[in-house]
């Protein structure tokens, strides 16, 4: 029996896959637990997906872990998520190094609690020389925050005479986003059935293939990830041509 992984054409892999990891709360409630339990189990899915991406040879994997709007959740849930972030980064750093994974982060990291930001920067620093998969965590991220920031920066640079209005191009804008060194996603996956983008990478997904699955994030495993890649490969991308 051939597995879904074997059906993937390794010569036509998406370079960058972005995931909206949704449904932790619903997954937990369905089983009679509290939402936090869902977040805790979501860590296993992060580990599995990162491993799957590294194994098959994906270059960039971006995970939407916490949105700007998620700061408005009950304080107890926000605290639990931040704690989970700190513990996970701490525990997983050796594995990231072992698997040649480089950690990156996008978002308004200044809003993270001090110890979370510190652990994150440390993990980014100690994995920075790795040459395999780039794992990008979107933390306190929202696309409108990012675009607003880029606009402010560009306006300042125009005022300072670094650019003229005519210099403002597609590329210049891309170069002022937090994703400036990262290619646009080829594939975006959202788990748990909602078919919306929730303020994630709005500029970058202009021609990204969208893939929605009913599977809740804590139940998402390697084969779910490979299935998404396989279905991506059945599509024809025309880029308006
Ligand atoms: C995704 O799961 C995790 C975060 C947004 C931090 P949710 O917490 O959104 O779970 P649901 O969507 O309410 O089930
Ligand atoms: C999107 O999920 C954000 C993350 C996965 C981090 P949400 O659960 O916050 O989005 P909505 O509220 O369903 O749009
Ligand atoms: Mg949700």
Short mmCIF file of C-alpha atoms and ligand atoms in Angstrom, two decimals:
data_model
loop_
_atom_site.label_atom_id
_atom_site.label_comp_id
_atom_site.label_asym_id
_atom_site.label_seq_id
_atom_site.Cartn_x
_atom_site.Cartn_y
_atom_site.Cartn_z
CA UNK A 1 0.00 0.00 0.00
CA UNK A 2 1.53 3.29 -1.02
CA UNK A 3 1.35 6.08 1.50
CA UNK A 4 0.27 9.59 0.77
CA UNK A 5 3.85 10.76 1.30
CA UNK A 6 5.04 8.57 -1.56
CA UNK A 7 2.46 10.08 -3.93
CA UNK A 8 4.04 13.53 -3.56
CA UNK A 9 6.20 14.71 -6.47
CA UNK A 10 9.41 15.72 -4.68
CA UNK A 11 10.49 17.85 -7.64
CA UNK A 12 7.47 20.19 -7.36
CA UNK A 13 7.23 20.86 -3.65
CA UNK A 14 5.77 24.10 -2.37
CA UNK A 15 8.69 26.19 -1.15
CA UNK A 16 6.73 27.89 1.61
CA UNK A 17 3.71 26.53 3.51
CA UNK A 18 1.81 28.68 6.00
CA UNK A 19 -0.62 27.20 8.51
CA UNK A 20 -3.47 28.77 10.48
CA UNK A 21 -3.46 26.34 13.40
CA UNK A 22 -7.10 26.52 14.45
CA UNK A 23 -9.51 24.45 16.55
CA UNK A 24 -7.56 23.74 19.73
CA UNK A 25 -10.45 24.89 21.92
CA UNK A 26 -13.13 22.98 20.02
CA UNK A 27 -11.05 19.81 19.98
CA UNK A 28 -10.67 19.94 23.77
CA UNK A 29 -14.30 20.83 24.50
CA UNK A 30 -15.51 17.98 22.28
CA UNK A 31 -13.64 15.60 24.55
CA UNK A 32 -14.80 17.17 27.79
CA UNK A 33 -11.64 19.10 28.62
CA UNK A 34 -10.93 22.82 28.90
CA UNK A 35 -9.52 24.86 26.03
CA UNK A 36 -6.01 24.96 27.50
CA UNK A 37 -5.79 21.18 27.12
CA UNK A 38 -6.31 21.71 23.41
CA UNK A 39 -3.44 24.20 23.25
CA UNK A 40 -1.18 21.78 25.10
CA UNK A 41 -1.98 19.01 22.63
CA UNK A 42 -1.48 21.39 19.73
CA UNK A 43 2.23 21.34 20.56
CA UNK A 44 2.44 17.70 19.41
CA UNK A 45 0.96 18.75 16.07
CA UNK A 46 3.53 21.53 15.77
CA UNK A 47 6.30 19.00 16.39
CA UNK A 48 4.86 16.48 13.91
CA UNK A 49 4.28 19.07 11.20
CA UNK A 50 7.74 20.60 11.60
CA UNK A 51 9.27 17.15 11.36
CA UNK A 52 7.16 16.28 8.31
CA UNK A 53 8.13 19.52 6.58
CA UNK A 54 11.83 18.98 7.30
CA UNK A 55 11.69 15.33 6.19
CA UNK A 56 10.15 16.04 2.81
CA UNK A 57 12.27 19.13 2.12
CA UNK A 58 10.02 22.17 2.56
CA UNK A 59 12.11 25.35 2.82
CA UNK A 60 9.77 27.56 4.87
CA UNK A 61 7.00 26.65 7.28
CA UNK A 62 5.12 29.55 8.87
CA UNK A 63 2.83 28.81 11.81
CA UNK A 64 0.21 31.29 12.99
CA UNK A 65 0.56 30.76 16.72
CA UNK A 66 -0.93 33.94 18.21
CA UNK A 67 -2.69 36.83 16.52
CA UNK A 68 -2.88 40.48 17.55
CA UNK A 69 -6.58 39.88 18.21
CA UNK A 70 -5.79 36.89 20.44
CA UNK A 71 -4.58 39.36 23.11
CA UNK A 72 -8.30 40.01 23.72
CA UNK A 73 -8.92 36.46 24.93
CA UNK A 74 -9.44 35.86 28.68
CA UNK A 75 -6.23 36.66 30.57
CA UNK A 76 -6.00 33.11 31.89
CA UNK A 77 -5.93 31.70 28.35
CA UNK A 78 -3.39 34.29 27.18
CA UNK A 79 -1.16 33.47 30.16
CA UNK A 80 -1.42 29.74 29.48
CA UNK A 81 -0.51 30.27 25.81
CA UNK A 82 2.54 32.39 26.72
CA UNK A 83 3.67 29.83 29.25
CA UNK A 84 3.26 27.08 26.70
CA UNK A 85 5.29 29.11 24.23
CA UNK A 86 8.14 29.52 26.70
CA UNK A 87 8.19 25.83 27.71
CA UNK A 88 7.96 24.61 24.13
CA UNK A 89 10.76 26.81 22.87
CA UNK A 90 12.94 25.74 25.76
CA UNK A 91 12.22 22.02 25.31
CA UNK A 92 12.41 21.95 21.53
CA UNK A 93 15.59 23.94 20.91
CA UNK A 94 17.89 20.86 20.98
CA UNK A 95 15.58 19.00 18.55
CA UNK A 96 15.52 21.98 16.20
CA UNK A 97 19.31 22.00 16.18
CA UNK A 98 19.48 18.25 15.71
CA UNK A 99 17.16 18.51 12.69
CA UNK A 100 19.00 21.51 11.22
CA UNK A 101 15.92 23.75 11.63
CA UNK A 102 16.31 27.52 11.85
CA UNK A 103 13.75 29.36 13.97
CA UNK A 104 12.45 32.78 12.90
CA UNK A 105 9.62 34.95 14.23
CA UNK A 106 7.30 37.55 12.74
CA UNK A 107 4.90 39.84 14.58
CA UNK A 108 4.93 42.54 17.22
CA UNK A 109 7.36 40.73 19.51
CA UNK A 110 7.60 43.79 21.78
CA UNK A 111 4.17 42.83 23.16
CA UNK A 112 5.36 39.42 24.37
CA UNK A 113 6.12 39.02 28.08
CA UNK A 114 9.83 39.63 28.77
CA UNK A 115 10.76 36.03 29.47
CA UNK A 116 8.95 34.75 26.37
CA UNK A 117 10.70 37.30 24.14
CA UNK A 118 14.02 36.43 25.75
CA UNK A 119 13.66 32.65 25.26
CA UNK A 120 12.49 33.22 21.71
CA UNK A 121 15.47 35.43 20.81
CA UNK A 122 17.84 32.91 22.37
CA UNK A 123 16.39 30.05 20.32
CA UNK A 124 16.53 32.19 17.16
CA UNK A 125 20.19 32.96 17.88
CA UNK A 126 21.29 29.39 18.61
CA UNK A 127 19.55 27.98 15.52
CA UNK A 128 20.55 30.81 13.17
CA UNK A 129 23.31 28.86 11.45
CA UNK A 130 21.07 25.92 10.56
CA UNK A 131 20.57 25.42 6.85
CA UNK A 132 17.50 23.16 6.67
CA UNK A 133 13.87 24.11 7.18
CA UNK A 134 13.13 27.69 8.29
CA UNK A 135 10.38 27.52 10.90
CA UNK A 136 8.67 30.91 11.15
CA UNK A 137 6.47 31.55 14.18
CA UNK A 138 3.85 34.27 13.78
CA UNK A 139 3.44 35.68 17.29
CA UNK A 140 1.37 38.69 18.19
CA UNK A 141 1.07 38.94 14.43
CA UNK A 142 -1.61 40.45 12.25
CA UNK A 143 -1.35 41.49 8.67
CA UNK A 144 -2.92 44.90 9.18
CA UNK A 145 -0.46 45.63 11.98
CA UNK A 146 2.37 44.61 9.65
CA UNK A 147 1.14 46.64 6.67
CA UNK A 148 0.44 49.70 8.84
CA UNK A 149 3.95 49.48 10.21
CA UNK A 150 5.44 49.16 6.74
CA UNK A 151 3.48 52.23 5.57
CA UNK A 152 4.79 54.30 8.48
CA UNK A 153 8.34 53.20 7.77
CA UNK A 154 8.11 53.94 4.05
CA UNK A 155 6.57 57.38 4.70
CA UNK A 156 9.38 58.20 7.12
CA UNK A 157 11.99 57.15 4.57
CA UNK A 158 10.31 59.26 1.87
CA UNK A 159 10.33 62.23 4.25
CA UNK A 160 14.01 61.67 4.92
CA UNK A 161 14.67 61.66 1.18
CA UNK A 162 15.76 58.02 1.01
CA UNK A 163 13.00 57.31 -1.54
CA UNK A 164 10.70 59.32 -3.76
CA UNK A 165 7.01 58.46 -4.27
CA UNK A 166 7.98 56.88 -7.62
CA UNK A 167 10.25 54.43 -5.82
CA UNK A 168 7.26 52.83 -4.06
CA UNK A 169 6.77 49.52 -5.81
CA UNK A 170 5.39 46.09 -5.04
CA UNK A 171 8.94 44.97 -4.16
CA UNK A 172 9.62 47.97 -1.92
CA UNK A 173 6.45 47.26 0.07
CA UNK A 174 7.31 43.54 0.35
CA UNK A 175 10.75 44.56 1.55
CA UNK A 176 9.28 46.54 4.44
CA UNK A 177 7.13 43.72 5.79
CA UNK A 178 8.29 41.46 8.63
CA UNK A 179 8.45 38.65 6.04
CA UNK A 180 10.99 40.55 3.92
CA UNK A 181 13.51 37.71 3.67
CA UNK A 182 10.84 35.04 3.14
CA UNK A 183 9.22 34.09 -0.20
CA UNK A 184 5.42 34.33 -0.43
CA UNK A 185 3.60 31.15 0.65
CA UNK A 186 2.70 28.72 -2.11
CA UNK A 187 0.18 26.95 0.07
CA UNK A 188 -1.84 28.09 3.07
CA UNK A 189 -3.58 25.51 5.25
CA UNK A 190 -6.31 26.27 7.79
CA UNK A 191 -7.48 23.52 10.11
CA UNK A 192 -10.80 23.09 11.87
CA UNK A 193 -13.27 24.04 9.17
CA UNK A 194 -13.41 27.85 9.26
CA UNK A 195 -12.84 29.27 5.78
CA UNK A 196 -11.32 32.65 6.56
CA UNK A 197 -7.88 34.23 6.78
CA UNK A 198 -8.18 35.99 10.17
CA UNK A 199 -5.66 38.74 9.39
CA UNK A 200 -2.82 36.41 8.34
CA UNK A 201 -0.32 37.36 5.58
CA UNK A 202 -2.88 39.31 3.52
CA UNK A 203 -0.32 40.91 1.22
CA UNK A 204 1.75 37.74 0.84
CA UNK A 205 -1.09 35.38 -0.17
CA UNK A 206 -2.03 37.21 -3.38
CA UNK A 207 -1.46 34.00 -5.39
CA UNK A 208 -1.27 31.40 -2.63
CA UNK A 209 -3.32 28.20 -2.91
CA UNK A 210 -5.74 27.89 0.02
CA UNK A 211 -6.49 24.56 1.63
CA UNK A 212 -9.13 24.06 4.31
CA UNK A 213 -9.57 20.91 6.34
CA UNK A 214 -12.10 19.91 9.00
CA UNK A 215 -9.38 18.32 11.15
CA UNK A 216 -8.81 20.24 14.38
CA UNK A 217 -5.22 21.34 14.93
CA UNK A 218 -4.47 18.96 17.87
CA UNK A 219 -5.50 16.02 15.64
CA UNK A 220 -3.37 17.16 12.69
CA UNK A 221 -0.59 14.68 11.88
CA UNK A 222 2.08 14.13 9.24
CA UNK A 223 -0.33 12.47 6.82
CA UNK A 224 -2.75 15.41 7.03
CA UNK A 225 0.16 17.65 6.07
CA UNK A 226 1.22 15.39 3.20
CA UNK A 227 -2.40 15.19 2.02
CA UNK A 228 -2.48 19.00 1.73
CA UNK A 229 0.74 19.00 -0.30
CA UNK A 230 -0.59 16.24 -2.53
CA UNK A 231 -3.81 18.16 -3.22
CA UNK A 232 -1.79 21.33 -3.87
CA UNK A 233 0.09 19.44 -6.57
CA UNK A 234 -3.16 18.55 -8.34
CA UNK A 235 -3.99 22.22 -8.86
CA UNK A 236 -3.02 24.43 -11.77
CA UNK A 237 -1.57 27.77 -10.71
CA UNK A 238 -2.08 30.36 -13.43
CA UNK A 239 -1.00 33.62 -11.75
CA UNK A 240 -3.48 35.51 -13.92
CA UNK A 241 -1.83 34.42 -17.15
C1 LIG B 1 -6.09 27.95 17.74
O1 LIG B 1 -7.15 27.34 18.39
C2 LIG B 1 -5.03 28.48 18.69
C3 LIG B 1 -4.98 29.93 18.81
C4 LIG B 1 -5.70 30.77 18.14
C5 LIG B 1 -4.03 30.49 19.78
P1 LIG B 1 -8.33 28.18 19.03
O2 LIG B 1 -7.95 28.57 20.41
O3 LIG B 1 -8.71 29.29 18.16
O4 LIG B 1 -9.49 27.09 19.10
P2 LIG B 1 -10.98 27.25 18.57
O5 LIG B 1 -10.90 27.79 17.19
O6 LIG B 1 -11.64 28.21 19.50
O7 LIG B 1 -11.55 25.89 18.62
C1 LIG B 2 -6.55 32.56 13.99
O1 LIG B 2 -7.42 31.79 14.74
C2 LIG B 2 -5.32 32.87 14.78
C3 LIG B 2 -4.44 31.76 15.06
C4 LIG B 2 -4.58 30.54 14.61
C5 LIG B 2 -3.29 32.06 15.89
P1 LIG B 2 -8.60 32.46 15.58
O2 LIG B 2 -9.35 31.35 16.22
O3 LIG B 2 -8.05 33.50 16.48
O4 LIG B 2 -9.46 33.17 14.46
P2 LIG B 2 -11.02 33.46 14.36
O5 LIG B 2 -11.39 34.21 15.61
O6 LIG B 2 -11.71 32.14 14.28
O7 LIG B 2 -11.19 34.24 13.11
MG1 LIG B 3 -10.00 29.54 16.61
#
